[in-house]
CSV table of C-alpha atoms in Angstrom, one decimal:
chain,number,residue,atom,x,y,z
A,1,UNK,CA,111.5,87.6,114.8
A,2,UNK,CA,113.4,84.5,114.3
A,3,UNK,CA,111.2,83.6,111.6
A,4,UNK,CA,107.3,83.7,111.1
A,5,UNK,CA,104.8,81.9,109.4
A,6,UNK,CA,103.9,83.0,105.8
A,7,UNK,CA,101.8,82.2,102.5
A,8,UNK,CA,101.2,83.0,99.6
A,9,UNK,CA,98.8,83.2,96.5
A,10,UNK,CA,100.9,83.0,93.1
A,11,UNK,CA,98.2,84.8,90.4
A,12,UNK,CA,98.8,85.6,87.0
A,13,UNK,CA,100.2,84.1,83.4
A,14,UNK,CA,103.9,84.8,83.9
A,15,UNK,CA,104.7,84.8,87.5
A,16,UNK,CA,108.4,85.6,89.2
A,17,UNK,CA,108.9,83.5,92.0
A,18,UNK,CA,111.5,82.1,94.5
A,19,UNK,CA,111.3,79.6,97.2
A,20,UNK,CA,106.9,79.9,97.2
A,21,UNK,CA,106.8,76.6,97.0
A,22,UNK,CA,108.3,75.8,100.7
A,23,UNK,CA,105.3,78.1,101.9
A,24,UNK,CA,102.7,75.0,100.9
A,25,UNK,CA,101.6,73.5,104.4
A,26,UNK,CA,102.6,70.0,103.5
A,27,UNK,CA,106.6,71.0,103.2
A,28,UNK,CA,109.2,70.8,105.5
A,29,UNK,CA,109.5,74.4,106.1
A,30,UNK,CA,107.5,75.9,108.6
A,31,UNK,CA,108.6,79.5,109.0
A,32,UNK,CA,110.7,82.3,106.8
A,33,UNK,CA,113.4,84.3,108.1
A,34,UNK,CA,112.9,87.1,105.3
A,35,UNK,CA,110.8,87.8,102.4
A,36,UNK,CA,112.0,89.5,99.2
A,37,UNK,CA,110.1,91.7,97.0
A,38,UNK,CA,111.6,93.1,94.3
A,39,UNK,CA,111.9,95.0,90.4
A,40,UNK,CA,113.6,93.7,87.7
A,41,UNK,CA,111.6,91.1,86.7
A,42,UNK,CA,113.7,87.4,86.5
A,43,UNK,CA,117.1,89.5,87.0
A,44,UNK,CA,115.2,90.9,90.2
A,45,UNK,CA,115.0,87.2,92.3
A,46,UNK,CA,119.3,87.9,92.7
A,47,UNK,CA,118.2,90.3,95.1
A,48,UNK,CA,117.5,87.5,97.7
A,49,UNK,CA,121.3,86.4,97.6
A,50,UNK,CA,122.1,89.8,99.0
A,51,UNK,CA,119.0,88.8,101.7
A,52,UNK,CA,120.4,85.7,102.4
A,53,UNK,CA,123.9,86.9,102.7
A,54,UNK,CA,122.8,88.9,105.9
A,55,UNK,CA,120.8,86.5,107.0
A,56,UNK,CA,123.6,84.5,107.4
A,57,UNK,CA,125.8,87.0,109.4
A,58,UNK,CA,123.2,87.3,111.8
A,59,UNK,CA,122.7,83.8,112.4
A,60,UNK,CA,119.7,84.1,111.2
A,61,UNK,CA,117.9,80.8,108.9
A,62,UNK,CA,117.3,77.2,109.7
A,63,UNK,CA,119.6,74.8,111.8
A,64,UNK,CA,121.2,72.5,109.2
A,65,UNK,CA,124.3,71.6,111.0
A,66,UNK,CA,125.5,71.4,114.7
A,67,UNK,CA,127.6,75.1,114.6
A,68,UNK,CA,125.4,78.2,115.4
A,69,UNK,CA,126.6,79.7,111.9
A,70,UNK,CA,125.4,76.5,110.0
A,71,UNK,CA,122.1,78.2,109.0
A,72,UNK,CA,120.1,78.4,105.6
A,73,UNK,CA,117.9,81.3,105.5
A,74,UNK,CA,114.5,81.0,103.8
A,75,UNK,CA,113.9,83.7,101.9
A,76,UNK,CA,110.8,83.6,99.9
A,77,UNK,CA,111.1,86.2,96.8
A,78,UNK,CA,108.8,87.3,93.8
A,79,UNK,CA,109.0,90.4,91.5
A,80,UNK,CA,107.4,92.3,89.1
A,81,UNK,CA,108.2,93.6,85.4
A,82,UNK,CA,109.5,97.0,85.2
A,83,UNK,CA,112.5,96.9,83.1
A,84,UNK,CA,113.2,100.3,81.3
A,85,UNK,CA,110.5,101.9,83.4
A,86,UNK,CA,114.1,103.8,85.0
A,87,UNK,CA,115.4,104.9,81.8
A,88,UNK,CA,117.6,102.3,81.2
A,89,UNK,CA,116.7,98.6,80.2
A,90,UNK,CA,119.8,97.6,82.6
A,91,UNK,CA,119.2,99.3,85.7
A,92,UNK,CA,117.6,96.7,87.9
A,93,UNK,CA,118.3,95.1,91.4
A,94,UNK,CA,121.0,92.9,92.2
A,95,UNK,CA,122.3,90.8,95.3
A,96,UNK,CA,123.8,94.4,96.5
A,97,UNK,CA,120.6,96.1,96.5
A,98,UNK,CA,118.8,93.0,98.7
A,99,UNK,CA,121.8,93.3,101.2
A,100,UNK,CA,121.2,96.9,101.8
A,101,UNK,CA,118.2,96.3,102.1
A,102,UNK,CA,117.9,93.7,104.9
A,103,UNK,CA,120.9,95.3,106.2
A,104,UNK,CA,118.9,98.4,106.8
A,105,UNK,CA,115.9,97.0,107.5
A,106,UNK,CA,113.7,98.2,111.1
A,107,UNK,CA,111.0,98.3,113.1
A,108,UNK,CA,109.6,101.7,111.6
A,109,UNK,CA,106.3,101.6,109.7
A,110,UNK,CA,106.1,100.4,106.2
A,111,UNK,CA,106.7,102.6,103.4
A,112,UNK,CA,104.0,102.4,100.7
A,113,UNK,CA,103.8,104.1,97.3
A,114,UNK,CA,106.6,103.9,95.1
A,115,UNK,CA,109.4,102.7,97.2
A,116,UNK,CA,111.6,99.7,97.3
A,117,UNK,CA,109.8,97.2,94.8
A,118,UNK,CA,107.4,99.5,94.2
A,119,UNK,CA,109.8,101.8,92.6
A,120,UNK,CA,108.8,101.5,89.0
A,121,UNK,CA,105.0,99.8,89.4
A,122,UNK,CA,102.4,101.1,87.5
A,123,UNK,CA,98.5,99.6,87.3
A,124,UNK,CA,96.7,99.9,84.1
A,125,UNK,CA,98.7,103.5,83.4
A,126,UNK,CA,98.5,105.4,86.6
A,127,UNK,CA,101.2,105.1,89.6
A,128,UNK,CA,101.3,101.8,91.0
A,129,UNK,CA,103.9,100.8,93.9
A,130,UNK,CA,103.8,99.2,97.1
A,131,UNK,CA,101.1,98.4,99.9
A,132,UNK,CA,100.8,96.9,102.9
A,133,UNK,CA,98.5,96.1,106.1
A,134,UNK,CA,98.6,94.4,109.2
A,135,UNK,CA,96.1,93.4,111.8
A,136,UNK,CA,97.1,92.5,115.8
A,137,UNK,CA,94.4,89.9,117.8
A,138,UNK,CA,93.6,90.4,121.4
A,139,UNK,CA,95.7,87.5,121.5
A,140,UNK,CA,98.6,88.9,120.5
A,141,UNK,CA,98.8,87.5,117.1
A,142,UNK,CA,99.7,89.7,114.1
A,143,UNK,CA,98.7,89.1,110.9
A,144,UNK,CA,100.9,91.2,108.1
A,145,UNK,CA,100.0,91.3,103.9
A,146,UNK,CA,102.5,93.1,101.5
A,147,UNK,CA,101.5,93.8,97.9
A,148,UNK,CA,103.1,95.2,94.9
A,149,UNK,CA,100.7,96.5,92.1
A,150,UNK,CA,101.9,96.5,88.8
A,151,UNK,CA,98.4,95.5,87.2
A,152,UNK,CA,97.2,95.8,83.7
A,153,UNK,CA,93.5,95.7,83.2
A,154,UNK,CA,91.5,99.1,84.1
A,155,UNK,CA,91.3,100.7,87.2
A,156,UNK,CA,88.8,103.3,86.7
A,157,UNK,CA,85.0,103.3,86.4
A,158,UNK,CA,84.6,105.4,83.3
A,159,UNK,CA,80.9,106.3,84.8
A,160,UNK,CA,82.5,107.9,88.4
A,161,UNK,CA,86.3,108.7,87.6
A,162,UNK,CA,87.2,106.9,90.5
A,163,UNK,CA,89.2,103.4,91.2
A,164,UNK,CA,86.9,100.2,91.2
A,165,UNK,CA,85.6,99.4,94.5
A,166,UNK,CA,85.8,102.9,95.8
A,167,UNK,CA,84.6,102.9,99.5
A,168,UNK,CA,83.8,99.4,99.5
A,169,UNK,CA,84.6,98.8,103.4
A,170,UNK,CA,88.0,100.8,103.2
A,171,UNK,CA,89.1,102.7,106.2
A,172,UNK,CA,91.8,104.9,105.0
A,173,UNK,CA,93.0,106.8,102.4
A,174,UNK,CA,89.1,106.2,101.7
A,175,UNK,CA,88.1,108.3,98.8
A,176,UNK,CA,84.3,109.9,98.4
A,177,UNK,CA,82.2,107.9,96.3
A,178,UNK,CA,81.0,109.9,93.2
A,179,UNK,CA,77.9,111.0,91.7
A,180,UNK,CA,75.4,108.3,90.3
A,181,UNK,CA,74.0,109.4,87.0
A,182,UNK,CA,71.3,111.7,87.7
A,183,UNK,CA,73.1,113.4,89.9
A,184,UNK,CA,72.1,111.1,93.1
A,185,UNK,CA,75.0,110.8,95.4
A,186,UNK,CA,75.9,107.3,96.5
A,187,UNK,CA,75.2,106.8,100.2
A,188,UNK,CA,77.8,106.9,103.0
A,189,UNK,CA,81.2,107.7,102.8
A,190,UNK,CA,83.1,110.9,103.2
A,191,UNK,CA,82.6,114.1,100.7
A,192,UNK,CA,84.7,114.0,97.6
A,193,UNK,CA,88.2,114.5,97.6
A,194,UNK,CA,91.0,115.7,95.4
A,195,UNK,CA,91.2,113.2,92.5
A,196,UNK,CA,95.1,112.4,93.5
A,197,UNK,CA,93.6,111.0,96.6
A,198,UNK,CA,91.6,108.5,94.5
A,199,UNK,CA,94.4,107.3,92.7
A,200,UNK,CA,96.7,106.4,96.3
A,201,UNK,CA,93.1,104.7,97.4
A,202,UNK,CA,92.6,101.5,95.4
A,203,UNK,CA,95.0,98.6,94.5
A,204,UNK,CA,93.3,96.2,92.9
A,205,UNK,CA,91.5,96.0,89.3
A,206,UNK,CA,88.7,93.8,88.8
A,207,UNK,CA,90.8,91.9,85.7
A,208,UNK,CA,93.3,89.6,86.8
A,209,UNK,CA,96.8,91.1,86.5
A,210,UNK,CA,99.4,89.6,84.2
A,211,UNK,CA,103.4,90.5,84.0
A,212,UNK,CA,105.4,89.6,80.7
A,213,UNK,CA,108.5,88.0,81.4
């Protein structure tokens, strides 16, 4: 689309951000023309040049001047700390990587897991990476969230072996709730699964994540 309406919720002691602010109600800006996730920590935000830069072939950003081509694109972008996580402290996303990016981008599903900004995220010292859901109204209306998860804090009851929150109203990738103590099994749900199930289920830790800078 030609732009769609977006917000955001900035969490954490050392946030990465770019262009968040223009998503606050009261601002001029009413829609975004991409959105920008990305690795690298601060080196990571040049990936939404590259965004931009297509963008701006395609026409694509808000009407600034009187020429079809006199367009800024707003490109809302945030990232996470993963430096090293490659190998190599230097290899990180640049402007190249965010034009190949939009440059490839479709209508296909979502990749999740470890892909694209996901690509080195890790939460609390098991695989982090890259979620996403959407939700369409009878209306027609869509509603979209993207996540990466590169938490710290623990993800694991120590008393069940499985992620926090496990089969709290989840629908898929739903894992089995474990055994109480005592043996009694928790009620509902499906019957246990392979533990590597458990780990893809879960995104979120009950301690609020926090990304050095």
């Amino acid at each position: 689309p030609r732009g769609a309406v977006a917000g955001v919720d900035v969490r954490g002691g050392g946030p990465g951000t770019r262009e968040t602010e223009l998503l606050r109600p009261e601002n001029l800006v009413q829609s975004v023309h991409a959105i920008c996730l990305s690795g690298g920590s601060a080196y990571g935000l040049a990936a939404a040049d590259g965004v931009m830069r297509r963008c701006a072939e395609l026409g694509v950003g808000l009407q600034t001047g009187t020429s079809a081509h006199e367009v800024v694109p707003i490109v809302p972008a945030a990232i996470i700390y993963d430096l090293g996580r490659g190998g190599r402290f230097e290899n990180r996303p640049g402007a190249d990587f965010g034009y190949q990016a939009a440059a490839t981008a479709s209508r296909r599903a979502v990749r999740s897991g470890n892909v694209g900004a996901g690509t080195g995220a890790v939460a609390a010292g098991i695989k982090g990476g890259l979620g996403n859901a959407m939700r369409t109204f009878s209306d027609g209306t869509i509603v979209a969230a993207l996540a990466v998860v590169n938490a710290a804090g623990t993800l694991v009851d120590p008393a069940s072996g499985l992620p926090w929150l496990a089969g709290h109203g989840l629908r898929r990738h739903r894992a089995s709730h474990g055994p109480r103590p005592g043996g009694q099994r928790q009620r509902g749900g499906p019957r246990p699964r392979a533990s590597g199930q458990a780990h893809r289920l879960h995104e979120r830790s009950p301690a609020r994540p926090t990304r050095p800078r």
